């Protein structure tokens, strides 16, 4: 392979990597584990697994972790429901909200068939964690690319030793419609914060990160209670 050809291939790979939306980014492992531990998920140690899967499944899994929303829109339960059928499909705009419900449907269906269902719940727990990461809701533009990794890791060092900073609040889920409403509510909060970060050209603060993680942990706790009924 001559030098010019190698340079051309390298340039193409760099461009592809830049264009791939959030293929390798999410809250880091310890942060996802902390959300699941605080929520009381017995198998909290599975919560980082969905990011591991992205190494093998690429875009098919990566698109379950984000939604590319322009600033100024409102996330509705109808939008959440509309994304469910896109679960595990190639969809560059992303479908995080629907992926949560789809993974939980798979969990319920697997349990009904009498087969091991916990891995489906592990995916749902991970997606619920991603729901509170503000830059998983905004456009994958230059600001997002430059600041995403720093925002993902802002509390990762030490988060498992500071679980008390992830504060639970009551959420009641009695139906899938309720769940879609809560997903939309937290997505709206996260999108608004992501847009504020972009407008102010800064990354998430530790205080903001813990407040966001409280949304994810509270929702996951409510989901676990709903599934236990």
Short mmCIF file of the C-alpha atoms (twelve columns), coordinates in Angstrom:
data_MODEL
# 
_entry.id   MODEL 
# 
loop_
_atom_site.group_PDB 
_atom_site.id 
_atom_site.type_symbol 
_atom_site.label_atom_id 
_atom_site.label_alt_id 
_atom_site.label_comp_id 
_atom_site.label_asym_id 
_atom_site.label_seq_id 
_atom_site.Cartn_x 
_atom_site.Cartn_y 
_atom_site.Cartn_z 
_atom_site.pdbx_PDB_model_num 
ATOM 1   C CA . UNK A 1   0.000   0.000   0.000  1 
ATOM 2   C CA . UNK A 2   1.605   3.301   -1.061 1 
ATOM 3   C CA . UNK A 3   1.830   6.374   1.166  1 
ATOM 4   C CA . UNK A 4   -0.791  8.442   -0.676 1 
ATOM 5   C CA . UNK A 5   -3.326  5.618   -0.465 1 
ATOM 6   C CA . UNK A 6   -2.702  5.193   3.273  1 
ATOM 7   C CA . UNK A 7   -3.179  8.921   3.824  1 
ATOM 8   C CA . UNK A 8   -6.433  8.834   1.830  1 
ATOM 9   C CA . UNK A 9   -7.774  5.879   3.859  1 
ATOM 10  C CA . UNK A 10  -6.815  7.554   7.131  1 
ATOM 11  C CA . UNK A 11  -8.619  10.741  6.119  1 
ATOM 12  C CA . UNK A 12  -11.780 8.808   5.272  1 
ATOM 13  C CA . UNK A 13  -11.701 7.011   8.634  1 
ATOM 14  C CA . UNK A 14  -11.305 10.289  10.512 1 
ATOM 15  C CA . UNK A 15  -14.284 11.792  8.678  1 
ATOM 16  C CA . UNK A 16  -16.413 8.739   9.392  1 
ATOM 17  C CA . UNK A 17  -15.499 8.823   13.070 1 
ATOM 18  C CA . UNK A 18  -16.437 12.485  13.285 1 
ATOM 19  C CA . UNK A 19  -19.777 11.879  11.601 1 
ATOM 20  C CA . UNK A 20  -20.812 8.860   13.683 1 
ATOM 21  C CA . UNK A 21  -23.303 10.110  16.278 1 
ATOM 22  C CA . UNK A 22  -22.302 9.285   19.849 1 
ATOM 23  C CA . UNK A 23  -21.095 5.804   18.911 1 
ATOM 24  C CA . UNK A 24  -18.768 5.546   21.883 1 
ATOM 25  C CA . UNK A 25  -20.147 8.031   24.379 1 
ATOM 26  C CA . UNK A 26  -22.409 7.816   27.437 1 
ATOM 27  C CA . UNK A 27  -22.080 8.342   31.188 1 
ATOM 28  C CA . UNK A 28  -18.993 6.322   32.113 1 
ATOM 29  C CA . UNK A 29  -19.326 2.898   33.739 1 
ATOM 30  C CA . UNK A 30  -19.197 3.851   37.417 1 
ATOM 31  C CA . UNK A 31  -21.823 6.552   36.878 1 
ATOM 32  C CA . UNK A 32  -24.247 4.059   35.307 1 
ATOM 33  C CA . UNK A 33  -23.558 1.583   38.116 1 
ATOM 34  C CA . UNK A 34  -24.231 4.267   40.720 1 
ATOM 35  C CA . UNK A 35  -27.656 5.064   39.235 1 
ATOM 36  C CA . UNK A 36  -28.660 1.395   39.375 1 
ATOM 37  C CA . UNK A 37  -27.327 0.899   42.904 1 
ATOM 38  C CA . UNK A 38  -29.214 3.909   44.252 1 
ATOM 39  C CA . UNK A 39  -32.393 2.750   42.497 1 
ATOM 40  C CA . UNK A 40  -32.137 -0.621  44.253 1 
ATOM 41  C CA . UNK A 41  -31.622 -2.722  41.156 1 
ATOM 42  C CA . UNK A 42  -30.379 -6.107  42.483 1 
ATOM 43  C CA . UNK A 43  -28.222 -6.640  39.379 1 
ATOM 44  C CA . UNK A 44  -26.837 -3.100  39.282 1 
ATOM 45  C CA . UNK A 45  -23.498 -4.457  38.056 1 
ATOM 46  C CA . UNK A 46  -25.034 -5.080  34.600 1 
ATOM 47  C CA . UNK A 47  -25.829 -1.405  34.045 1 
ATOM 48  C CA . UNK A 48  -22.737 -0.608  31.957 1 
ATOM 49  C CA . UNK A 49  -23.248 -3.573  29.635 1 
ATOM 50  C CA . UNK A 50  -25.066 -1.676  26.890 1 
ATOM 51  C CA . UNK A 51  -21.950 0.385   26.210 1 
ATOM 52  C CA . UNK A 52  -19.894 -2.799  25.948 1 
ATOM 53  C CA . UNK A 53  -22.380 -4.046  23.354 1 
ATOM 54  C CA . UNK A 54  -21.685 -1.003  21.182 1 
ATOM 55  C CA . UNK A 55  -18.196 -2.360  20.488 1 
ATOM 56  C CA . UNK A 56  -19.785 -5.353  18.733 1 
ATOM 57  C CA . UNK A 57  -23.071 -3.990  17.425 1 
ATOM 58  C CA . UNK A 58  -21.953 -0.509  16.369 1 
ATOM 59  C CA . UNK A 59  -24.731 1.754   15.099 1 
ATOM 60  C CA . UNK A 60  -27.442 -0.832  15.698 1 
ATOM 61  C CA . UNK A 61  -26.894 -0.458  19.448 1 
ATOM 62  C CA . UNK A 62  -25.483 3.071   19.504 1 
ATOM 63  C CA . UNK A 63  -28.682 4.611   18.152 1 
ATOM 64  C CA . UNK A 64  -30.569 3.361   21.224 1 
ATOM 65  C CA . UNK A 65  -28.593 5.748   23.439 1 
ATOM 66  C CA . UNK A 66  -29.488 9.239   22.201 1 
ATOM 67  C CA . UNK A 67  -31.909 11.457  20.301 1 
ATOM 68  C CA . UNK A 68  -30.760 14.361  18.135 1 
ATOM 69  C CA . UNK A 69  -33.202 17.127  19.115 1 
ATOM 70  C CA . UNK A 70  -32.965 20.766  18.059 1 
ATOM 71  C CA . UNK A 71  -33.227 23.236  20.907 1 
ATOM 72  C CA . UNK A 72  -36.641 24.750  21.460 1 
ATOM 73  C CA . UNK A 73  -38.805 21.660  20.979 1 
ATOM 74  C CA . UNK A 74  -40.865 19.927  23.651 1 
ATOM 75  C CA . UNK A 75  -40.585 16.164  24.140 1 
ATOM 76  C CA . UNK A 76  -44.020 14.544  24.356 1 
ATOM 77  C CA . UNK A 77  -45.219 11.068  25.342 1 
ATOM 78  C CA . UNK A 78  -46.422 10.672  21.747 1 
ATOM 79  C CA . UNK A 79  -42.833 11.147  20.537 1 
ATOM 80  C CA . UNK A 80  -41.645 8.533   23.029 1 
ATOM 81  C CA . UNK A 81  -44.182 5.950   21.859 1 
ATOM 82  C CA . UNK A 82  -43.388 6.665   18.203 1 
ATOM 83  C CA . UNK A 83  -39.764 5.594   18.737 1 
ATOM 84  C CA . UNK A 84  -40.486 2.136   20.152 1 
ATOM 85  C CA . UNK A 85  -40.543 0.327   16.806 1 
ATOM 86  C CA . UNK A 86  -37.094 1.709   15.933 1 
ATOM 87  C CA . UNK A 87  -35.424 -0.231  18.747 1 
ATOM 88  C CA . UNK A 88  -32.206 -1.907  17.530 1 
ATOM 89  C CA . UNK A 89  -32.567 -0.322  14.096 1 
ATOM 90  C CA . UNK A 90  -30.208 1.962   12.217 1 
ATOM 91  C CA . UNK A 91  -31.641 5.424   12.793 1 
ATOM 92  C CA . UNK A 92  -29.118 8.297   12.800 1 
ATOM 93  C CA . UNK A 93  -31.554 10.611  14.596 1 
ATOM 94  C CA . UNK A 94  -31.566 8.204   17.578 1 
ATOM 95  C CA . UNK A 95  -34.405 6.673   19.589 1 
ATOM 96  C CA . UNK A 96  -33.346 6.558   23.252 1 
ATOM 97  C CA . UNK A 97  -36.843 7.235   24.558 1 
ATOM 98  C CA . UNK A 98  -38.502 4.389   22.717 1 
ATOM 99  C CA . UNK A 99  -35.574 2.072   23.476 1 
ATOM 100 C CA . UNK A 100 -36.385 2.232   27.197 1 
ATOM 101 C CA . UNK A 101 -39.921 0.961   26.665 1 
ATOM 102 C CA . UNK A 102 -38.898 -1.567  24.013 1 
ATOM 103 C CA . UNK A 103 -36.255 -3.099  26.288 1 
ATOM 104 C CA . UNK A 104 -38.789 -3.352  29.115 1 
ATOM 105 C CA . UNK A 105 -41.305 -4.999  26.788 1 
ATOM 106 C CA . UNK A 106 -38.640 -7.552  25.887 1 
ATOM 107 C CA . UNK A 107 -38.000 -8.142  29.590 1 
ATOM 108 C CA . UNK A 108 -41.683 -8.760  30.314 1 
ATOM 109 C CA . UNK A 109 -42.066 -11.016 27.264 1 
ATOM 110 C CA . UNK A 110 -39.004 -13.088 28.181 1 
ATOM 111 C CA . UNK A 111 -40.225 -13.556 31.756 1 
ATOM 112 C CA . UNK A 112 -43.618 -14.662 30.475 1 
ATOM 113 C CA . UNK A 113 -41.892 -17.326 28.380 1 
ATOM 114 C CA . UNK A 114 -39.982 -18.545 31.412 1 
ATOM 115 C CA . UNK A 115 -36.552 -17.619 30.081 1 
ATOM 116 C CA . UNK A 116 -33.807 -15.523 31.678 1 
ATOM 117 C CA . UNK A 117 -34.859 -11.913 31.206 1 
ATOM 118 C CA . UNK A 118 -32.385 -9.872  33.246 1 
ATOM 119 C CA . UNK A 119 -30.236 -8.753  30.342 1 
ATOM 120 C CA . UNK A 120 -33.205 -6.917  28.816 1 
ATOM 121 C CA . UNK A 121 -33.657 -5.110  32.122 1 
ATOM 122 C CA . UNK A 122 -29.942 -4.277  32.136 1 
ATOM 123 C CA . UNK A 123 -30.335 -2.529  28.772 1 
ATOM 124 C CA . UNK A 124 -33.357 -0.608  30.037 1 
ATOM 125 C CA . UNK A 125 -31.454 0.447   33.168 1 
ATOM 126 C CA . UNK A 126 -28.607 1.740   31.023 1 
ATOM 127 C CA . UNK A 127 -30.931 3.695   28.730 1 
ATOM 128 C CA . UNK A 128 -32.691 5.196   31.749 1 
ATOM 129 C CA . UNK A 129 -29.251 6.335   32.911 1 
ATOM 130 C CA . UNK A 130 -28.583 7.935   29.527 1 
ATOM 131 C CA . UNK A 131 -31.909 9.767   29.814 1 
ATOM 132 C CA . UNK A 132 -30.374 12.208  32.287 1 
ATOM 133 C CA . UNK A 133 -27.234 12.973  30.243 1 
ATOM 134 C CA . UNK A 134 -28.017 16.360  28.634 1 
ATOM 135 C CA . UNK A 135 -25.834 15.896  25.563 1 
ATOM 136 C CA . UNK A 136 -27.703 12.689  24.665 1 
ATOM 137 C CA . UNK A 137 -30.659 14.910  23.761 1 
ATOM 138 C CA . UNK A 138 -29.105 17.691  21.695 1 
ATOM 139 C CA . UNK A 139 -27.830 17.817  18.139 1 
ATOM 140 C CA . UNK A 140 -24.495 16.084  17.565 1 
ATOM 141 C CA . UNK A 141 -22.833 19.306  16.505 1 
ATOM 142 C CA . UNK A 142 -19.365 20.705  17.106 1 
ATOM 143 C CA . UNK A 143 -20.175 21.758  20.682 1 
ATOM 144 C CA . UNK A 144 -21.508 18.292  21.507 1 
ATOM 145 C CA . UNK A 145 -18.483 16.525  20.032 1 
ATOM 146 C CA . UNK A 146 -16.017 18.786  21.845 1 
ATOM 147 C CA . UNK A 147 -17.672 18.522  25.253 1 
ATOM 148 C CA . UNK A 148 -19.428 15.156  25.349 1 
ATOM 149 C CA . UNK A 149 -16.655 13.066  26.878 1 
ATOM 150 C CA . UNK A 150 -15.927 15.621  29.585 1 
ATOM 151 C CA . UNK A 151 -19.616 15.789  30.508 1 
ATOM 152 C CA . UNK A 152 -19.876 11.977  30.585 1 
ATOM 153 C CA . UNK A 153 -17.089 11.724  33.123 1 
ATOM 154 C CA . UNK A 154 -17.737 14.755  35.281 1 
ATOM 155 C CA . UNK A 155 -18.629 12.732  38.418 1 
ATOM 156 C CA . UNK A 156 -17.374 9.297   37.419 1 
ATOM 157 C CA . UNK A 157 -14.348 9.398   39.698 1 
ATOM 158 C CA . UNK A 158 -15.800 8.930   43.155 1 
ATOM 159 C CA . UNK A 159 -19.470 8.589   42.242 1 
ATOM 160 C CA . UNK A 160 -19.711 5.147   43.866 1 
ATOM 161 C CA . UNK A 161 -18.402 6.661   47.094 1 
ATOM 162 C CA . UNK A 162 -20.934 9.506   46.951 1 
ATOM 163 C CA . UNK A 163 -24.196 7.678   46.310 1 
ATOM 164 C CA . UNK A 164 -26.002 9.904   48.807 1 
ATOM 165 C CA . UNK A 165 -25.662 12.775  46.338 1 
ATOM 166 C CA . UNK A 166 -28.013 10.951  43.971 1 
ATOM 167 C CA . UNK A 167 -31.278 11.801  45.691 1 
ATOM 168 C CA . UNK A 168 -34.404 9.807   45.006 1 
ATOM 169 C CA . UNK A 169 -37.831 11.393  44.707 1 
ATOM 170 C CA . UNK A 170 -41.192 9.629   44.291 1 
ATOM 171 C CA . UNK A 171 -42.416 8.598   40.839 1 
ATOM 172 C CA . UNK A 172 -45.441 6.366   40.377 1 
ATOM 173 C CA . UNK A 173 -45.859 4.261   37.250 1 
ATOM 174 C CA . UNK A 174 -49.057 2.273   36.788 1 
ATOM 175 C CA . UNK A 175 -48.992 1.852   33.002 1 
ATOM 176 C CA . UNK A 176 -46.830 2.176   29.921 1 
ATOM 177 C CA . UNK A 177 -48.542 5.500   29.280 1 
ATOM 178 C CA . UNK A 178 -47.309 6.723   32.671 1 
ATOM 179 C CA . UNK A 179 -43.805 5.559   31.785 1 
ATOM 180 C CA . UNK A 180 -43.873 7.414   28.459 1 
ATOM 181 C CA . UNK A 181 -44.931 10.546  30.308 1 
ATOM 182 C CA . UNK A 182 -42.072 10.300  32.800 1 
ATOM 183 C CA . UNK A 183 -39.558 9.626   30.029 1 
ATOM 184 C CA . UNK A 184 -40.795 12.713  28.187 1 
ATOM 185 C CA . UNK A 185 -40.617 14.832  31.359 1 
ATOM 186 C CA . UNK A 186 -37.014 13.877  32.144 1 
ATOM 187 C CA . UNK A 187 -36.023 14.185  28.486 1 
ATOM 188 C CA . UNK A 188 -37.433 17.734  28.457 1 
ATOM 189 C CA . UNK A 189 -35.415 18.662  31.553 1 
ATOM 190 C CA . UNK A 190 -32.260 17.125  30.085 1 
ATOM 191 C CA . UNK A 191 -32.715 18.761  26.672 1 
ATOM 192 C CA . UNK A 192 -33.227 22.174  28.265 1 
ATOM 193 C CA . UNK A 193 -30.032 21.759  30.273 1 
ATOM 194 C CA . UNK A 194 -28.103 20.562  27.219 1 
ATOM 195 C CA . UNK A 195 -29.214 23.630  25.282 1 
ATOM 196 C CA . UNK A 196 -28.238 25.873  28.197 1 
ATOM 197 C CA . UNK A 197 -24.782 24.282  28.319 1 
ATOM 198 C CA . UNK A 198 -24.345 24.943  24.613 1 
ATOM 199 C CA . UNK A 199 -25.542 28.553  24.904 1 
ATOM 200 C CA . UNK A 200 -23.123 29.131  27.780 1 
ATOM 201 C CA . UNK A 201 -20.288 27.185  26.106 1 
ATOM 202 C CA . UNK A 202 -19.502 25.027  29.135 1 
ATOM 203 C CA . UNK A 203 -19.699 21.488  30.417 1 
ATOM 204 C CA . UNK A 204 -21.914 20.068  33.115 1 
ATOM 205 C CA . UNK A 205 -21.031 20.953  36.714 1 
ATOM 206 C CA . UNK A 206 -20.821 18.232  39.339 1 
ATOM 207 C CA . UNK A 207 -23.900 19.610  41.065 1 
ATOM 208 C CA . UNK A 208 -25.873 19.550  37.826 1 
ATOM 209 C CA . UNK A 209 -24.684 16.019  37.078 1 
ATOM 210 C CA . UNK A 210 -25.833 14.661  40.442 1 
ATOM 211 C CA . UNK A 211 -29.181 16.415  40.032 1 
ATOM 212 C CA . UNK A 212 -29.588 14.818  36.603 1 
ATOM 213 C CA . UNK A 213 -28.604 11.388  37.897 1 
ATOM 214 C CA . UNK A 214 -31.318 11.733  40.534 1 
ATOM 215 C CA . UNK A 215 -33.888 11.807  37.729 1 
ATOM 216 C CA . UNK A 216 -32.562 8.557   36.254 1 
ATOM 217 C CA . UNK A 217 -32.311 6.763   39.596 1 
ATOM 218 C CA . UNK A 218 -35.799 7.839   40.628 1 
ATOM 219 C CA . UNK A 219 -37.281 6.653   37.338 1 
ATOM 220 C CA . UNK A 220 -35.447 3.332   37.498 1 
ATOM 221 C CA . UNK A 221 -36.691 2.754   41.060 1 
ATOM 222 C CA . UNK A 222 -40.250 3.423   39.866 1 
ATOM 223 C CA . UNK A 223 -39.789 1.045   36.933 1 
ATOM 224 C CA . UNK A 224 -38.550 -1.724  39.236 1 
ATOM 225 C CA . UNK A 225 -41.577 -1.242  41.472 1 
ATOM 226 C CA . UNK A 226 -43.888 -1.320  38.437 1 
ATOM 227 C CA . UNK A 227 -42.339 -4.533  37.152 1 
ATOM 228 C CA . UNK A 228 -42.672 -6.157  40.569 1 
ATOM 229 C CA . UNK A 229 -46.472 -5.758  40.627 1 
# 
